[in-house]
Coordinates of C-alpha atoms in Angstrom, one line a residue:
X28 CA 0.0 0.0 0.0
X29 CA 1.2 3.8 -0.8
X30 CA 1.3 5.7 2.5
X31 CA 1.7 9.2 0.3
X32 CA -0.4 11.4 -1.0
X33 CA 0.2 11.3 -4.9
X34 CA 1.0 14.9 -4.9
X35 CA 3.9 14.0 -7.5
X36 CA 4.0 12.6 -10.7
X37 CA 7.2 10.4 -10.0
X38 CA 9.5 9.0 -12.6
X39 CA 10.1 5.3 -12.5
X40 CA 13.3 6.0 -10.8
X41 CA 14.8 4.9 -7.6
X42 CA 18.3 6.8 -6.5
X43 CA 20.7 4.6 -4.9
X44 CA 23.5 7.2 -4.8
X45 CA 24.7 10.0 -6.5
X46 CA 27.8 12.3 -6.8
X47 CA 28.8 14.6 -8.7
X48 CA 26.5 15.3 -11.9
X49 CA 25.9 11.6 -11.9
X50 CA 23.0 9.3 -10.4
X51 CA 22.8 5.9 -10.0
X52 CA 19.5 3.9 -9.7
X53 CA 18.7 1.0 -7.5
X54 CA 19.2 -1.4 -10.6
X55 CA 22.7 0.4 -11.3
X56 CA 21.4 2.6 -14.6
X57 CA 23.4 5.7 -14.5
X58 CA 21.9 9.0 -15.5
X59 CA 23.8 12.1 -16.4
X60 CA 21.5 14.5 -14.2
X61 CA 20.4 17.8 -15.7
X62 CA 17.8 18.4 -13.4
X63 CA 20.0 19.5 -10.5
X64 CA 17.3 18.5 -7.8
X65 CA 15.4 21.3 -9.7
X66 CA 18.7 23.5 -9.5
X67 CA 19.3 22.5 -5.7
X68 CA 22.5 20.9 -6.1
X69 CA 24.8 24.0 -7.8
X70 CA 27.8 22.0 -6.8
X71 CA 26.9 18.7 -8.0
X72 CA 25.7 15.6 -5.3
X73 CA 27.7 15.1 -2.2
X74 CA 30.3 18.1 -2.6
X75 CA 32.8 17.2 0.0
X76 CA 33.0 20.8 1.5
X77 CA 29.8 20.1 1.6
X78 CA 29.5 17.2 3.6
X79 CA 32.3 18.0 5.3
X80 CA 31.0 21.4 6.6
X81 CA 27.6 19.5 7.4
X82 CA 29.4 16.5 9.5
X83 CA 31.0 18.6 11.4
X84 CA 28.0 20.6 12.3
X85 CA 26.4 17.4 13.6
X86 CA 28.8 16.9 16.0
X87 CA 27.9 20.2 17.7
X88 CA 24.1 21.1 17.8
X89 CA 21.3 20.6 15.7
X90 CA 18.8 22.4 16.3
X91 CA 17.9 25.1 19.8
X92 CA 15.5 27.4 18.4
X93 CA 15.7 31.1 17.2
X94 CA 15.3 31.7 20.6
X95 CA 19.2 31.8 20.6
X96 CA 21.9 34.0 19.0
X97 CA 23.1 32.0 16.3
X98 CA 27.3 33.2 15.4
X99 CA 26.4 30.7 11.9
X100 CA 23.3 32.2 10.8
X101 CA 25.2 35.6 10.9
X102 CA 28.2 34.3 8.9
X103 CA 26.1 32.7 6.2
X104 CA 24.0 36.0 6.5
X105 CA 27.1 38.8 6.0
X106 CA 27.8 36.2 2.8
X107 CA 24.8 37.1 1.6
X108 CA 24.8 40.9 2.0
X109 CA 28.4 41.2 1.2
X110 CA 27.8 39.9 -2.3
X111 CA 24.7 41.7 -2.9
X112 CA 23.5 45.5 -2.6
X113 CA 20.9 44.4 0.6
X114 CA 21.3 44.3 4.0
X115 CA 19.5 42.0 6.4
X116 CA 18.1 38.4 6.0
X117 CA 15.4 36.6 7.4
X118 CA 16.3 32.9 7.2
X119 CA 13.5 30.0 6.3
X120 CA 13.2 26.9 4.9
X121 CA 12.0 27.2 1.4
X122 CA 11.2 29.3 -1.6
X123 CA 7.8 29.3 -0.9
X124 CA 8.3 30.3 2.4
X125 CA 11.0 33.4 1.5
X126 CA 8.6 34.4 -0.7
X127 CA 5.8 34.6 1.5
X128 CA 7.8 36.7 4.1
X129 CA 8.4 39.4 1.1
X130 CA 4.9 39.7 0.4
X131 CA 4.4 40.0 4.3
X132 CA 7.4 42.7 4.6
X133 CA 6.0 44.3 1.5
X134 CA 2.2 45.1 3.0
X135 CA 3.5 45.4 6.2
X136 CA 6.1 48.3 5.4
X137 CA 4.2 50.4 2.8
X138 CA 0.6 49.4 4.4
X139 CA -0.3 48.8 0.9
X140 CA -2.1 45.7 -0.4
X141 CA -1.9 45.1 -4.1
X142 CA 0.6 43.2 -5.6
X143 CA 1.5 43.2 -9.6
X144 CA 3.0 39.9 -10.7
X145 CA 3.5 38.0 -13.8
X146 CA 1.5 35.7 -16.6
X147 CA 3.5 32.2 -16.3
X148 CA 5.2 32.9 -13.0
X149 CA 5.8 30.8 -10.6
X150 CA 6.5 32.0 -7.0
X151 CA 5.4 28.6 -4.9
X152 CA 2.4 26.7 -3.7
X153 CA 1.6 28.1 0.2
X154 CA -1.8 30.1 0.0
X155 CA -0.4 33.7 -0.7
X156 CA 2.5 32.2 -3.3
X157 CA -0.2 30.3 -5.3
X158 CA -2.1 33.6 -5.2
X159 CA 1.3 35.0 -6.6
X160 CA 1.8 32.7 -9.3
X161 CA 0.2 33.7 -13.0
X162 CA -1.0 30.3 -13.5
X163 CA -4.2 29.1 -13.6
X164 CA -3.4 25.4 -13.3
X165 CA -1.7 26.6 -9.7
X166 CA -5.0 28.0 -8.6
X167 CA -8.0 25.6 -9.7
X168 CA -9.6 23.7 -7.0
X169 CA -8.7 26.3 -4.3
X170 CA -11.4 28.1 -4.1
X171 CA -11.4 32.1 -3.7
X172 CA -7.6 33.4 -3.8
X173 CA -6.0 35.8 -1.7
X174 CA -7.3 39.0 -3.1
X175 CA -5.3 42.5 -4.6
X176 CA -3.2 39.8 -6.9
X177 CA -3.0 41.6 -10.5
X178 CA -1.3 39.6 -13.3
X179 CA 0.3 41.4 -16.5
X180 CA 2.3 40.1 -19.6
X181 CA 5.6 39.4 -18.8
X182 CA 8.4 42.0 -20.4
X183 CA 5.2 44.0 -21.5
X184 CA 6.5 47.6 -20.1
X185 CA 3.0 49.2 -21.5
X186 CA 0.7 46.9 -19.5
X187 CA 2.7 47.7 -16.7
X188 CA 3.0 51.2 -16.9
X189 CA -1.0 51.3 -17.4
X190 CA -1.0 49.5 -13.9
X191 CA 1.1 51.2 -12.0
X192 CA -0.8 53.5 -9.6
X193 CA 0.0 54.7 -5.6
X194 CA -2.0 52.0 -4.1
X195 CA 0.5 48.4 -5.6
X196 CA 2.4 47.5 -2.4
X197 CA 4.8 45.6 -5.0
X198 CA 5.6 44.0 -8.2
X199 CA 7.5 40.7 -7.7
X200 CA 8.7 39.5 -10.9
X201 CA 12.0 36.6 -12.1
X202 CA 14.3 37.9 -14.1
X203 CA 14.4 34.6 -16.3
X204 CA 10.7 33.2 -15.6
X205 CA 11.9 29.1 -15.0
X206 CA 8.9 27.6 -15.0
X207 CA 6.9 29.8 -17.2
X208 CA 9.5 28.4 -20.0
X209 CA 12.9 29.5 -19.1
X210 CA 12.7 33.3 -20.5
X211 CA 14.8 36.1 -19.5
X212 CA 13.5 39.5 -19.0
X213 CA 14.6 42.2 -21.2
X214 CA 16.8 45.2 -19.4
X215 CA 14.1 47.7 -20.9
X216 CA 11.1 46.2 -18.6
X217 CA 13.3 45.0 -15.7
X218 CA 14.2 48.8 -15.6
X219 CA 10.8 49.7 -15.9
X220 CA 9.8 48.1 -13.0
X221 CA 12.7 49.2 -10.9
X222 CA 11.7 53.0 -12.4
X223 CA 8.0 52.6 -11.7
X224 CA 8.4 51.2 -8.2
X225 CA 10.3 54.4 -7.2
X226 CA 8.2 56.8 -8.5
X227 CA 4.7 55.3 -6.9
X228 CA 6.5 53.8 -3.1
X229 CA 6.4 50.2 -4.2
X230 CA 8.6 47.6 -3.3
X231 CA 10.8 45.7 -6.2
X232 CA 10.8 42.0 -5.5
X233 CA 12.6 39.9 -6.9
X234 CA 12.2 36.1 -6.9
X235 CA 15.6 34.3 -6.9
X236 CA 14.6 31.4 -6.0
X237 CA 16.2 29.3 -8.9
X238 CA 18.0 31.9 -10.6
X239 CA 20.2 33.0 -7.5
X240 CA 23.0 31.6 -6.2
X241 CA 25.4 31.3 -9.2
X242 CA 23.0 29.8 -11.7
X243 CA 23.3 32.6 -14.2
X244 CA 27.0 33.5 -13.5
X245 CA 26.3 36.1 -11.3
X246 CA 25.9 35.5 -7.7
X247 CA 22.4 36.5 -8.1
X248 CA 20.4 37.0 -11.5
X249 CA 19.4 40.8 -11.1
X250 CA 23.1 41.5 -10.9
X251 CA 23.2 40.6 -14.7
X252 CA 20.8 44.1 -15.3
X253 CA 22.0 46.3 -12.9
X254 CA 19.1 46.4 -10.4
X255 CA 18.5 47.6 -7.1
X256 CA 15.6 45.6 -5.6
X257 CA 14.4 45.8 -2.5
X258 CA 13.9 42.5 -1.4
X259 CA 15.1 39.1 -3.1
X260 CA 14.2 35.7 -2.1
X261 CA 16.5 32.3 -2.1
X262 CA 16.2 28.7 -1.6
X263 CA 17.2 25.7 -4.2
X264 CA 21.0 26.1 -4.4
X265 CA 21.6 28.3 -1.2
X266 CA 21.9 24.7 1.1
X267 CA 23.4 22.1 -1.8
X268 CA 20.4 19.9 -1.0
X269 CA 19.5 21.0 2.5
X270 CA 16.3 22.6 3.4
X271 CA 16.9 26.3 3.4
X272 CA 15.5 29.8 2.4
X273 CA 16.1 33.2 2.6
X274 CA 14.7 36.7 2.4
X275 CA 16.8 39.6 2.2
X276 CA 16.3 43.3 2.2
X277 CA 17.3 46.8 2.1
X278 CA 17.8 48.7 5.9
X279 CA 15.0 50.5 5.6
X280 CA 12.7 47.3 5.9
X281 CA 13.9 46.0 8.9
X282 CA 11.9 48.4 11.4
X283 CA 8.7 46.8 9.8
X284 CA 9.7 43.6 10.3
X285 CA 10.7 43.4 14.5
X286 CA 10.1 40.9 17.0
X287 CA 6.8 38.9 16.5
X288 CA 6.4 40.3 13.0
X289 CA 7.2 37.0 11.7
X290 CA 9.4 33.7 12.4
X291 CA 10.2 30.0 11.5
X292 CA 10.6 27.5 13.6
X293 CA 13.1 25.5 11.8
X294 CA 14.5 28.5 9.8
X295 CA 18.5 29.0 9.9
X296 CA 18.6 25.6 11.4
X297 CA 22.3 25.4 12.2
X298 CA 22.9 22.1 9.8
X299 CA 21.6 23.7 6.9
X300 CA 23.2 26.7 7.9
X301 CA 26.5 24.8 7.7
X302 CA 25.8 23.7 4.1
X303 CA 24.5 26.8 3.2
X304 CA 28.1 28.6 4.5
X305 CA 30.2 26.0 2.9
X306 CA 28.0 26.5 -0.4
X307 CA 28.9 29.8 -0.5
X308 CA 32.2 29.7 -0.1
X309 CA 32.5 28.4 -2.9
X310 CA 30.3 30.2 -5.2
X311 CA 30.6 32.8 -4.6
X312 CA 33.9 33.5 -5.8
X313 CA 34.9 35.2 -9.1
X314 CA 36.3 32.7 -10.8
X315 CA 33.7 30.1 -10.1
X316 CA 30.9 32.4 -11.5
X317 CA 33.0 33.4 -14.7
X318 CA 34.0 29.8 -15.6
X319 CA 29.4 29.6 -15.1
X320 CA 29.3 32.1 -17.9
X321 CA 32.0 30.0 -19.7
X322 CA 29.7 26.4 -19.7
X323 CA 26.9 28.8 -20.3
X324 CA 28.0 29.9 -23.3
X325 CA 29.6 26.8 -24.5
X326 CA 26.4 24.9 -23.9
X327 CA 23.7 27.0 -25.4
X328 CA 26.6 27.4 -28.5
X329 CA 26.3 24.0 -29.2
X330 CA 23.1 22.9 -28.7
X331 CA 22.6 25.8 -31.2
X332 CA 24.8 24.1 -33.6
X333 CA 23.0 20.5 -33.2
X334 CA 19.8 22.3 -34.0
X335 CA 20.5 24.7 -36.7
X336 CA 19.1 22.6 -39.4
X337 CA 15.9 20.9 -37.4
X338 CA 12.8 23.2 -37.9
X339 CA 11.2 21.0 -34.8
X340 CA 13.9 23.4 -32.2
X341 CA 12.5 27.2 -32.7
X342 CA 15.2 28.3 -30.3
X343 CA 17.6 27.7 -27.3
X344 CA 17.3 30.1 -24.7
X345 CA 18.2 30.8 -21.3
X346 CA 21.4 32.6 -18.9
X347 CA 24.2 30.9 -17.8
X348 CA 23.8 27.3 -17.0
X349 CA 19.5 27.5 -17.0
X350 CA 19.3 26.6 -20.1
X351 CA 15.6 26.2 -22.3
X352 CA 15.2 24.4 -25.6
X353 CA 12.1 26.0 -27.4
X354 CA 10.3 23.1 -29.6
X355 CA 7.3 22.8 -32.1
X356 CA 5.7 20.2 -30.2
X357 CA 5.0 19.5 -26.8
X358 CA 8.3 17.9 -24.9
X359 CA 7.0 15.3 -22.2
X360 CA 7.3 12.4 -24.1
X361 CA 10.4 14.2 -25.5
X362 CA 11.8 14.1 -21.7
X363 CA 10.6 10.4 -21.2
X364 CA 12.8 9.0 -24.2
X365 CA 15.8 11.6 -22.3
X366 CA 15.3 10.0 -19.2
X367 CA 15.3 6.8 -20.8
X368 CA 18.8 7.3 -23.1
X369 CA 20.0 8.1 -19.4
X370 CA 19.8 12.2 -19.2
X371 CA 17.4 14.1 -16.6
X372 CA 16.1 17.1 -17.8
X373 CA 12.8 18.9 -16.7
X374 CA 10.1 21.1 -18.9
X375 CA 9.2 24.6 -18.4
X376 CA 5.5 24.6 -19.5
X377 CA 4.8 22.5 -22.3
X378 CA 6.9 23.2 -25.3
X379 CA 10.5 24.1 -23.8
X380 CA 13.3 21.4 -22.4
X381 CA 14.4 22.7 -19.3
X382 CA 18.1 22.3 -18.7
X383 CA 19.7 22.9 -15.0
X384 CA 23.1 21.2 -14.8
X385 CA 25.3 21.4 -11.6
X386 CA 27.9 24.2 -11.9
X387 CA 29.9 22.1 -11.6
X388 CA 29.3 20.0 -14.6
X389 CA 32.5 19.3 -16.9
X390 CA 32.8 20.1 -20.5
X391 CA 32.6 16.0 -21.5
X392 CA 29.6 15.9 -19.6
X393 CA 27.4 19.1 -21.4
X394 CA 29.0 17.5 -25.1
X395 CA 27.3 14.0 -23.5
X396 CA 24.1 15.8 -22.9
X397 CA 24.5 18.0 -26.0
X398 CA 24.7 14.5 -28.1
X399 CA 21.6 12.6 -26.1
X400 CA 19.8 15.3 -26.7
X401 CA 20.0 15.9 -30.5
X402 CA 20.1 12.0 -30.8
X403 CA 16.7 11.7 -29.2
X404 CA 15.5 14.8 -30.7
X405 CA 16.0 13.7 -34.4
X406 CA 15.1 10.3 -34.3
X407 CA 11.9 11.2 -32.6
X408 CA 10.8 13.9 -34.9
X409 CA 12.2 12.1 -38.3
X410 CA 9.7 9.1 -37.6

């Protein structure tokens, strides 16, 4: 008998092990992943910093409450602000979660209530971030939303600027939407938002949920346009694999958000902390994030190549190493025959391959990918 809800549609897969950017199942098929843990695991499975960082952490503590001071949650927390332009962070355990403190910050601080988001967003799948989320598939069932949600075309700077008015608390927006299909804002409506948000009082969120922490080459996405948000959120790659989430912010938020404003139980939980610092560490360093851009380019240069004579690709998209492969056709059967020829990848609605390798992943492995890909590709739209 199943025990679970069947909240998942799961592949046929059972992980024994993994390392690296490889996983084994329980009958010994490897599988080049591209999938990342759905781009949790930036440094690949079972870094040894990694584990190292979290083993150690085990033998100390693990877990007293934010009842405490905590001297780790204020290391991993200067990391943070030092490699941004924000300035205090409210650790949780999720993207959901961060996310749902930004829109709490957000009303709380400007005493506003509407919120502008996105058409195809995704922002999570707690009450308020499924009101968030420009999806109708995320809301059916549900019942009445949370109200004061408005949703506009993304990188549409006229809808926007018709919308705009002294009563939106904030617009939270991705800079590349991942699940909407893996497309990157344009500088002209990022800017926009940023321009329009200062003129009205509105916050400038932005959701970095799987676009921060060194996916794009940058330690966070919005760093690729110049931006000054007010508040970003982070999960997915911020704890290699451990549950972890964050919310940062500019000074000026903080008095909104004292004692008994908000909290989290487990949030800043001194084992994911420890991954989170060791994650971080490595990262976030210059030369990590430049040789990102490096496999970024190289990868989206050649699947360009494999696919310059096949009409069924319309394009390959994406920023650093989220990468999306546009097709004719609907790709989940696409994705099945991947999984099958022993690559992971993911869709990002119904027509684009979603591609989120470790940043770690080696040249060999992205021309393995590159040739399962346009292998399965061809055969399967030739027949």
């Amino acid at each position: 008998m199943d025990a679970l809800f069947p909240t998942y549609a799961r592949w046929d897969i059972t992980v024994e092990s993994a390392e690296g950017a490889i996983i084994i199942d329980n009958t010994g098929k490897k599988y080049l992943d591209f999938v990342s843990g759905i781009a949790v695991c930036n440094l690949g499975h079972r870094h040894p910093a990694v584990v190292s960082a979290v083993q150690e952490q085990l033998e100390k503590y693990w877990h007293v409450s934010n009842l405490f001071k905590s001297d780790i949650q204020q290391e991993v927390a200067q990391q943070l602000v030092l490699n941004s332009d924000l300035d205090a962070v409210f650790f949780c355990n999720s993207g959901a979660e961060a996310n749902e403190a930004a829109l709490k910050l957000a009303r709380k601080y400007t005493q506003k209530s509407k919120v502008i988001t996105f058409k195809q967003s995704f922002h999570g799948r707690t009450f308020g971030t499924m009101a968030a989320t420009g999806q109708e598939k995320i809301h059916s069932g549900f019942g009445p939303l949370l109200h004061e949600f408005v949703y506009l075309p993304y990188n549409d700077c006229d809808a926007l600027e018709r919308e705009m008015d002294d009563t939106v608390a904030a617009v939270m927006v991705e800079v590349v939407q991942g699940e909407g299909g893996v497309i990157p804002g344009t500088k002209e409506f990022l800017g926009k938002i940023e321009e329009l948000c200062l003129q009205y009082g509105s916050l400038f969120i932005i959701d970095e949920v799987q676009t921060g922490i060194g996916r794009t080459g940058k330690a966070f996405a919005y760093q690729q346009y110049n931006l000054s948000p007010d508040i970003i959120t982070l999960a997915k790659g911020l704890g290699s694999g451990l549950p972890v989430g964050a919310m940062l912010g500019k000074e000026k938020l903080k008095e909104a958000f004292g004692p008994g404003t908000h909290g989290s139980t487990f949030g800043g939980n001194p084992i994911s902390m420890a991954a989170a610092k060791a994650t971080l560490s490595i990262i976030f360093n210059k030369e990590f994030l430049a040789d990102v851009v490096k496999k970024g380019d190289y990868l989206q240069s050649e699947l360009t190549k494999a696919f310059i004579d096949q009409d069924f690709v319309t394009e390959v998209r994406g920023s650093g190493l989220i990468m999306g492969i546009a097709c004719q056709n609907e790709v989940a059967g696409s994705i099945t025959v991947l999984r099958e020829n022993g690559l992971l990848t993911l869709p990002a609605g119904a027509n684009v391959i979603r591609l989120l390798p470790p940043l770690t992943i080696t040249y060999e492995e992205i021309n393995e990918a590159v040739q399962i890909i346009k292998n399965t590709l061809v055969a399967e739209y030739s027949n």
